[in-house]
Short mmCIF file of C-alpha atoms and ligand atoms in Angstrom, two decimals:
data_model
loop_
_atom_site.label_atom_id
_atom_site.label_comp_id
_atom_site.label_asym_id
_atom_site.label_seq_id
_atom_site.Cartn_x
_atom_site.Cartn_y
_atom_site.Cartn_z
CA UNK A 128 13.62 23.50 -8.01
CA UNK A 129 15.27 20.16 -8.71
CA UNK A 130 14.21 17.43 -6.28
CA UNK A 131 16.66 16.78 -3.47
CA UNK A 132 16.85 13.12 -2.80
CA UNK A 133 17.23 12.79 0.96
CA UNK A 134 17.75 9.24 2.07
CA UNK A 135 16.91 9.41 5.70
CA UNK A 136 18.47 7.11 8.24
CA UNK A 137 17.82 6.33 11.87
CA UNK A 138 20.18 9.07 12.97
CA UNK A 139 18.94 12.67 12.86
CA UNK A 140 19.50 14.11 9.38
CA UNK A 141 20.56 17.71 9.79
CA UNK A 142 19.84 18.69 6.16
CA UNK A 143 16.31 17.34 6.32
CA UNK A 144 15.71 18.96 9.68
CA UNK A 145 16.82 22.32 8.34
CA UNK A 146 14.80 22.07 5.10
CA UNK A 147 11.71 21.02 7.02
CA UNK A 148 12.03 23.78 9.63
CA UNK A 149 12.27 26.44 6.93
CA UNK A 150 9.26 25.01 5.08
CA UNK A 151 7.15 24.60 8.20
CA UNK A 152 7.76 28.19 9.18
CA UNK A 153 6.85 29.38 5.68
CA UNK A 154 3.85 27.14 5.31
CA UNK A 155 1.59 26.74 8.29
CA UNK A 156 -0.99 24.49 6.51
CA UNK A 157 0.26 20.96 5.96
CA UNK A 158 -1.72 18.47 3.81
CA UNK A 159 -1.00 14.75 3.72
CA UNK A 160 -2.21 12.77 0.69
CA UNK A 161 -2.17 9.00 0.16
CA UNK A 162 -3.18 6.60 -2.60
CA UNK A 163 -6.41 5.15 -4.02
CA UNK A 164 -7.79 2.00 -2.38
CA UNK A 165 -5.96 2.94 0.82
CA UNK A 166 -4.35 0.03 2.67
CA UNK A 167 -3.09 -0.24 6.24
CA UNK A 168 0.19 1.40 5.34
CA UNK A 169 -1.42 4.31 3.51
CA UNK A 170 -3.83 5.03 6.37
CA UNK A 171 -1.47 4.15 9.24
CA UNK A 172 1.42 6.25 7.96
CA UNK A 173 -0.84 9.21 7.09
CA UNK A 174 -2.56 9.22 10.49
CA UNK A 175 0.77 8.87 12.31
CA UNK A 176 2.20 11.88 10.48
CA UNK A 177 -1.06 13.75 11.10
CA UNK A 178 -0.88 13.15 14.85
CA UNK A 179 2.79 14.03 14.91
CA UNK A 180 2.28 17.40 13.22
CA UNK A 181 -0.81 18.10 15.35
CA UNK A 182 1.22 17.41 18.47
CA UNK A 183 3.98 19.67 17.20
CA UNK A 184 1.38 22.46 17.00
CA UNK A 185 0.96 22.52 13.19
CA UNK A 186 -2.25 22.79 11.21
CA UNK A 187 -2.63 19.57 9.25
CA UNK A 188 -5.20 17.77 7.09
CA UNK A 189 -5.29 14.36 5.40
CA UNK A 190 -6.85 13.74 1.95
CA UNK A 191 -7.33 10.19 0.69
CA UNK A 192 -8.98 9.61 -2.70
CA UNK A 193 -11.55 7.03 -1.57
CA UNK A 194 -13.00 5.37 1.49
CA UNK A 195 -10.93 3.24 3.89
CA UNK A 196 -11.97 -0.39 4.34
CA UNK A 197 -13.85 -1.15 7.58
CA UNK A 198 -10.89 -2.91 9.23
CA UNK A 199 -8.95 0.38 9.25
CA UNK A 200 -11.69 2.71 10.46
CA UNK A 201 -10.86 2.15 14.10
CA UNK A 202 -7.45 3.76 13.73
CA UNK A 203 -7.21 6.86 15.91
CA UNK A 204 -8.06 10.00 13.90
CA UNK A 205 -9.72 8.12 11.02
CA UNK A 206 -12.76 10.41 11.23
CA UNK A 207 -10.55 13.40 10.40
CA UNK A 208 -9.61 12.04 6.99
CA UNK A 209 -11.09 14.03 4.09
CA UNK A 210 -12.24 11.46 1.52
CA UNK A 211 -11.88 13.11 -1.90
CA UNK A 212 -14.82 11.22 -3.39
CA UNK A 213 -17.16 12.44 -0.62
CA UNK A 214 -15.88 15.98 -0.19
CA UNK A 215 -14.40 17.03 -3.51
CA UNK A 216 -14.45 20.80 -2.96
CA UNK A 217 -12.89 20.61 0.49
CA UNK A 218 -10.23 18.15 -0.69
CA UNK A 219 -9.43 20.25 -3.74
CA UNK A 220 -9.14 23.39 -1.68
CA UNK A 221 -6.86 21.66 0.81
CA UNK A 222 -4.46 20.30 -1.84
CA UNK A 223 -4.31 23.43 -3.93
CA UNK A 224 -3.76 25.68 -0.91
CA UNK A 225 -1.39 23.49 1.07
CA UNK A 226 1.84 25.21 1.94
CA UNK A 227 3.51 21.88 2.51
CA UNK A 228 2.21 18.72 0.89
CA UNK A 229 3.21 15.20 1.92
CA UNK A 230 2.71 12.33 -0.55
CA UNK A 231 2.68 9.10 1.44
CA UNK A 232 2.93 5.52 0.21
CA UNK A 233 2.89 6.30 -3.50
CA UNK A 234 5.53 7.67 -5.83
CA UNK A 235 3.70 8.93 -8.89
CA UNK A 236 0.70 11.31 -8.84
CA UNK A 237 -1.49 8.95 -10.93
CA UNK A 238 -1.64 6.56 -7.92
CA UNK A 239 -3.67 9.19 -6.08
CA UNK A 240 -6.31 9.48 -8.86
CA UNK A 241 -7.98 12.89 -9.09
CA UNK A 242 -6.22 13.98 -5.91
CA UNK A 243 -2.98 13.20 -7.77
CA UNK A 244 -3.97 15.55 -10.61
CA UNK A 245 -4.47 18.28 -8.00
CA UNK A 246 -1.06 17.50 -6.50
CA UNK A 247 0.46 18.07 -9.96
CA UNK A 248 -1.39 21.39 -10.25
CA UNK A 249 -0.57 22.54 -6.74
CA UNK A 250 2.31 24.97 -6.25
CA UNK A 251 2.93 23.72 -2.75
CA UNK A 252 6.27 22.41 -1.60
CA UNK A 253 6.09 18.64 -1.85
CA UNK A 254 7.70 15.92 0.21
CA UNK A 255 7.30 12.29 -0.86
CA UNK A 256 7.78 9.49 1.65
CA UNK A 257 7.52 6.10 -0.01
CA UNK A 258 9.04 2.64 -0.47
CA UNK A 259 7.96 1.69 -4.01
CA UNK A 260 10.54 1.33 -6.80
CA UNK A 261 11.11 3.93 -9.54
CA UNK A 262 9.78 7.14 -7.98
CA UNK A 263 8.79 9.84 -10.46
CA UNK A 264 10.20 13.26 -9.69
CA UNK A 265 7.15 15.33 -8.80
CA UNK A 266 8.29 16.12 -5.25
CA UNK A 267 10.80 18.66 -3.96
CA UNK A 268 12.13 16.25 -1.36
CA UNK A 269 12.11 12.54 -2.13
CA UNK A 270 12.43 10.24 0.82
CA UNK A 271 12.41 6.91 -0.95
CA UNK A 272 13.76 3.66 0.40
CA UNK A 273 12.73 0.49 -1.45
CA UNK A 274 14.37 -1.63 1.24
CA UNK A 275 11.97 -0.30 3.87
CA UNK A 276 9.12 -2.58 4.91
CA UNK A 277 6.56 0.18 4.64
CA UNK A 278 5.95 3.88 4.48
CA UNK A 279 5.07 3.69 8.16
CA UNK A 280 8.62 2.58 8.94
CA UNK A 281 9.89 5.57 6.95
CA UNK A 282 7.57 7.96 8.77
CA UNK A 283 9.04 6.71 12.06
CA UNK A 284 12.52 7.45 10.72
CA UNK A 285 11.30 10.81 9.35
CA UNK A 286 10.05 11.88 12.79
CA UNK A 287 13.35 10.73 14.29
CA UNK A 288 15.28 12.62 11.65
CA UNK A 289 13.22 15.69 12.37
CA UNK A 290 14.57 15.40 15.91
CA UNK A 291 11.23 14.51 17.52
CA UNK A 292 11.29 10.83 18.53
CA UNK A 293 10.03 12.00 21.93
CA UNK A 294 6.72 13.05 20.37
CA UNK A 295 5.94 9.50 19.28
CA UNK A 296 3.22 8.52 21.75
CA UNK A 297 1.07 5.37 21.89
CA UNK A 298 -1.45 6.84 19.40
CA UNK A 299 1.25 7.57 16.77
CA UNK A 300 2.97 4.27 17.56
CA UNK A 301 -0.31 2.36 17.08
CA UNK A 302 -0.86 3.91 13.64
CA UNK A 303 2.76 3.14 12.64
CA UNK A 304 2.61 -0.44 13.92
CA UNK A 305 -0.64 -1.04 12.00
CA UNK A 306 1.08 0.24 8.85
CA UNK A 307 4.15 -1.94 9.20
CA UNK A 308 2.11 -5.01 10.18
CA UNK A 309 -0.25 -4.62 7.19
CA UNK A 310 2.45 -4.07 4.59
CA UNK A 311 4.48 -7.06 5.69
CA UNK A 312 1.54 -9.48 6.06
CA UNK A 313 2.34 -9.58 9.78
CA UNK A 314 6.11 -9.71 9.26
CA UNK A 315 5.92 -12.38 6.60
CA UNK A 316 7.27 -10.50 3.53
CA UNK A 317 9.12 -7.17 2.98
CA UNK A 318 10.50 -7.64 6.44
CA UNK A 319 14.04 -9.02 6.27
CA UNK A 320 15.86 -5.86 7.27
CA UNK A 321 17.02 -5.55 10.90
CA UNK A 322 16.07 -1.85 10.74
CA UNK A 323 12.37 -2.80 10.61
CA UNK A 324 12.70 -4.60 13.92
CA UNK A 325 14.58 -1.69 15.49
CA UNK A 326 11.63 0.53 14.58
CA UNK A 327 9.15 -2.09 15.86
CA UNK A 328 11.06 -2.32 19.13
CA UNK A 329 10.86 1.47 19.51
CA UNK A 330 7.12 1.30 18.89
CA UNK A 331 6.64 -1.42 21.48
CA UNK A 332 8.57 0.72 23.96
CA UNK A 333 5.79 3.33 23.59
CA UNK A 334 3.42 0.87 25.20
CA UNK A 335 1.26 -0.14 22.26
CA UNK A 336 -0.93 -3.23 22.44
CA UNK A 337 0.20 -5.26 19.44
CA UNK A 338 -2.29 -8.08 19.95
CA UNK A 339 -5.15 -5.57 20.03
CA UNK A 340 -3.90 -4.00 16.78
CA UNK A 341 -3.66 -7.41 15.13
CA UNK A 342 -7.12 -8.34 16.26
CA UNK A 343 -8.67 -5.08 15.11
CA UNK A 344 -7.18 -5.49 11.62
CA UNK A 345 -7.45 -9.24 11.07
CA UNK A 346 -10.26 -10.49 13.32
CA UNK A 347 -12.75 -7.90 12.23
CA UNK A 348 -14.37 -9.51 9.23
CA UNK A 349 -17.92 -10.48 8.55
CA UNK A 350 -19.26 -14.01 8.17
CA UNK A 351 -19.83 -13.17 4.49
CA UNK A 352 -16.13 -12.55 3.99
CA UNK A 353 -15.19 -15.97 5.42
CA UNK A 354 -17.76 -17.67 3.17
CA UNK A 355 -16.50 -15.69 0.19
CA UNK A 356 -12.94 -16.87 0.97
CA UNK A 357 -14.22 -20.44 1.15
CA UNK A 358 -15.99 -20.02 -2.17
CA UNK A 359 -12.91 -18.53 -3.84
CA UNK A 360 -10.61 -21.31 -2.66
CA UNK A 361 -13.05 -24.15 -3.40
CA UNK A 362 -14.70 -22.98 -6.59
CA UNK A 363 -12.57 -20.26 -8.13
CA UNK A 364 -8.92 -21.18 -7.68
CA UNK A 365 -7.17 -22.36 -10.82
CA UNK A 366 -3.75 -23.94 -10.45
CA UNK A 367 -1.32 -24.30 -13.37
CA UNK A 368 1.48 -26.44 -11.98
CA UNK A 369 3.62 -26.26 -15.12
CA UNK A 370 3.88 -22.51 -14.70
CA UNK A 371 3.96 -22.62 -10.88
CA UNK A 372 1.03 -20.23 -11.06
CA UNK A 373 -2.43 -19.99 -9.57
CA UNK A 374 -5.19 -17.46 -10.00
CA UNK A 375 -8.64 -16.62 -8.68
CA UNK A 376 -11.34 -14.21 -9.79
CA UNK A 377 -14.54 -12.64 -8.58
CA UNK A 378 -17.24 -11.30 -10.91
CA UNK A 379 -19.73 -8.55 -10.07
CA UNK A 380 -22.49 -11.18 -9.77
CA UNK A 381 -20.45 -13.25 -7.34
CA UNK A 382 -19.68 -10.16 -5.26
CA UNK A 383 -23.39 -9.40 -5.09
CA UNK A 384 -24.22 -12.95 -4.11
CA UNK A 385 -21.81 -12.79 -1.15
CA UNK A 386 -22.85 -9.22 -0.20
CA UNK A 387 -19.29 -8.08 -0.85
CA UNK A 388 -18.18 -4.86 0.77
CA UNK A 389 -14.91 -3.04 0.16
CA UNK A 390 -11.99 -4.88 1.73
CA UNK A 391 -13.74 -8.28 1.88
CA UNK A 392 -11.29 -9.89 -0.55
CA UNK A 393 -8.23 -8.28 1.05
CA UNK A 394 -5.45 -10.87 1.38
CA UNK A 395 -7.20 -13.59 -0.64
CA UNK A 396 -4.43 -13.38 -3.26
CA UNK A 397 -1.89 -14.65 -0.73
CA UNK A 398 -3.53 -18.02 -0.03
CA UNK A 399 -2.50 -19.93 -3.16
CA UNK A 400 1.16 -19.05 -2.45
CA UNK A 401 0.89 -21.57 0.40
CA UNK A 402 0.57 -24.39 -2.15
CA UNK A 403 3.88 -26.18 -2.49
CA UNK A 404 5.60 -25.18 -5.72
CA UNK A 405 3.36 -22.17 -6.50
CA UNK A 406 5.44 -19.01 -6.92
CA UNK A 407 3.09 -16.64 -8.76
CA UNK A 408 -0.54 -15.74 -8.02
CA UNK A 409 -3.04 -13.34 -9.54
CA UNK A 410 -6.41 -12.27 -8.22
CA UNK A 411 -8.90 -10.68 -10.63
CA UNK A 412 -11.70 -8.54 -9.24
CA UNK A 413 -14.43 -7.25 -11.51
CA UNK A 414 -15.51 -3.68 -10.72
CA UNK A 415 -18.15 -1.54 -12.48
CA UNK A 416 -15.76 -0.11 -15.08
CA UNK A 417 -12.54 -2.11 -14.87
CA UNK A 418 -10.88 -5.27 -13.64
CA UNK A 419 -8.55 -4.78 -10.67
CA UNK A 420 -5.76 -7.31 -10.47
CA UNK A 421 -3.45 -8.17 -7.57
CA UNK A 422 -0.22 -10.06 -8.07
CA UNK A 423 1.94 -11.87 -5.51
CA UNK A 424 5.09 -13.94 -5.93
CA UNK A 425 7.68 -15.79 -3.94
CA UNK A 426 11.35 -15.43 -4.69
CA UNK A 427 12.84 -13.48 -7.58
CA UNK A 428 9.91 -13.28 -9.99
CA UNK A 429 9.22 -9.56 -10.35
CA UNK A 430 5.47 -8.96 -10.21
CA UNK A 431 6.11 -5.19 -10.35
CA UNK A 432 7.61 -5.52 -13.85
CA UNK A 433 4.87 -7.98 -14.90
CA UNK A 434 2.15 -5.56 -13.72
CA UNK A 435 3.81 -2.60 -15.41
CA UNK A 436 4.41 -4.39 -18.70
CA UNK A 437 0.97 -5.92 -19.03
CA UNK A 438 -1.63 -4.38 -16.75
CA UNK A 439 -0.83 -0.69 -16.42
CA UNK A 440 0.22 -1.16 -12.81
CA UNK A 441 3.17 -1.48 -10.47
CA UNK A 442 4.12 -2.07 -6.88
CA UNK A 443 6.87 -4.13 -5.33
CA UNK A 444 8.89 -7.18 -6.39
CA UNK A 445 6.62 -9.70 -4.64
CA UNK A 446 3.40 -7.69 -4.34
CA UNK A 447 1.89 -5.47 -6.99
CA UNK A 448 -1.30 -4.64 -8.78
CA UNK A 449 -2.73 -3.37 -12.02
CA UNK A 450 -5.93 -3.05 -13.95
CA UNK A 451 -7.55 -3.91 -17.23
CA UNK A 452 -10.43 -2.55 -19.30
CA UNK A 453 -11.02 -5.98 -20.82
CA UNK A 454 -13.88 -8.20 -19.67
CA UNK A 455 -13.12 -10.55 -16.78
CA UNK A 456 -12.66 -13.67 -18.97
CA UNK A 457 -10.57 -11.66 -21.45
CA UNK A 458 -8.29 -10.32 -18.71
CA UNK A 459 -7.80 -13.82 -17.36
CA UNK A 460 -7.08 -15.18 -20.84
CA UNK A 461 -4.55 -12.43 -21.41
CA UNK A 462 -2.86 -13.32 -18.11
CA UNK A 463 -2.73 -17.05 -18.85
CA UNK A 464 -1.48 -16.47 -22.39
CA UNK A 465 1.42 -14.35 -21.08
CA UNK A 466 2.72 -17.10 -18.81
CA UNK A 467 4.60 -19.23 -21.35
CA UNK A 468 6.56 -16.19 -22.54
CA UNK A 469 7.48 -15.13 -18.98
CA UNK A 470 8.49 -18.66 -18.16
CA UNK A 471 10.78 -18.63 -21.22
CA UNK A 472 12.20 -15.16 -20.51
CA UNK A 473 12.52 -15.30 -16.73
CA UNK A 474 12.61 -19.05 -16.17
CA UNK A 475 10.27 -18.83 -13.19
CA UNK A 476 8.42 -21.96 -14.19
CA UNK A 477 11.57 -23.91 -14.86
CA UNK A 478 11.85 -26.52 -12.08
CA UNK A 479 15.66 -26.51 -12.19
CA UNK A 480 15.91 -22.81 -11.42
CA UNK A 481 13.85 -23.22 -8.24
CA UNK A 482 15.22 -26.55 -7.11
CA UNK A 483 15.91 -26.46 -3.40
CA UNK A 484 14.66 -22.92 -3.12
CA UNK A 485 11.00 -23.39 -2.45
P1 5GP B 213 -2.83 -4.85 -3.67
O1 5GP B 213 -2.70 -6.09 -4.53
O2 5GP B 213 -2.83 -5.21 -2.23
O3 5GP B 213 -3.95 -3.96 -4.09
O4 5GP B 213 -1.51 -4.00 -3.94
C1 5GP B 213 -0.24 -4.52 -3.68
C2 5GP B 213 0.83 -3.50 -4.01
O5 5GP B 213 0.73 -3.12 -5.38
C3 5GP B 213 0.70 -2.22 -3.21
O6 5GP B 213 2.01 -1.86 -2.85
C4 5GP B 213 0.15 -1.23 -4.16
O7 5GP B 213 0.66 0.03 -3.90
C5 5GP B 213 0.57 -1.74 -5.52
N1 5GP B 213 -0.49 -1.53 -6.51
C6 5GP B 213 -1.73 -2.10 -6.50
N2 5GP B 213 -2.45 -1.71 -7.57
C7 5GP B 213 -1.65 -0.89 -8.29
C8 5GP B 213 -1.83 -0.16 -9.51
O8 5GP B 213 -2.89 -0.18 -10.15
N3 5GP B 213 -0.77 0.61 -9.93
C9 5GP B 213 0.40 0.65 -9.23
N4 5GP B 213 1.39 1.42 -9.72
N5 5GP B 213 0.60 -0.03 -8.10
C10 5GP B 213 -0.41 -0.78 -7.61
MN1 MN B 214 3.19 0.63 1.55
#
């Protein structure tokens, strides 16, 4: 069946409601899948949808390819998540036998690793809810809105469209708020649409404690993480003013030295953007078998295209990621050597084109 591209809005969408009702009745087991290296939006939107379906009396499971970082484990229902890496057989069974499969916060199966391969194999009816550009067409219903702050915002609108805003309780609202807050850097980027604030207002009306949510996500780090941040900024940050670019990196040895645990370098990539005149930042993280790279920009420089063209990645205009099989110094050299060409092509390092803008 050709995918039906439903663009859902705040108002109830009768077509979506009808399609969903038919599918729910046909398929009692729902499975929600999100992407590798799950972030606050992946986990928050998945848990919110999980709680919503549970409340609506449906059987529902969540599969996420790998472990959530510590600062997300407090989210209500986190212990229910089936981590593919830890429970391969159970996760495989869930995905292959799902009647209705939701793909959340990613738009191409490869972003869900091995779980994504299973999604491709699964005959289940698939609904994608996502806000990244250029969705591939693996799903039967595509709810894709690149203007949305986050998948969590879209899940709110999805529940509304399904006619159930009354089921959104403080638990669901907390998960959704955590998702929107994380994906916007606390309403810093991806957050210029009035619709985002309508959804946030609705969440606040459910009685959530926004300060508690902030504190649980952002004030939950170890001393090691703060020292690692200090080390990165003091010793590892390279600034290239002529290209309005900065970058940082962490090797396996450095991670060991600072007793790095998953999530410890979350957000580090954003810091150099606070330097006046810097519009493009990369953060290189050495892992056992590849280099993971995060990109951030200010303004019109498209990090998504840069990540796709050079580092087998993708994401959003101002926030994206990719990876490399090169060594850490080689990956950095490749990045630096690409800059002059991008400056020439896109003009992002040309002072005139940014005059008065930043
Ligand atoms: P982060 O830098 O925080 O890991 O990711 C920022 C954004 O880029 C997120 O929206 C994430 O989905 C996307 N992203 C990160 N890594 C990759 C990747 O390897 N491939 C793709 N397609 N997107 C990525
Ligand atoms: Mn997201």
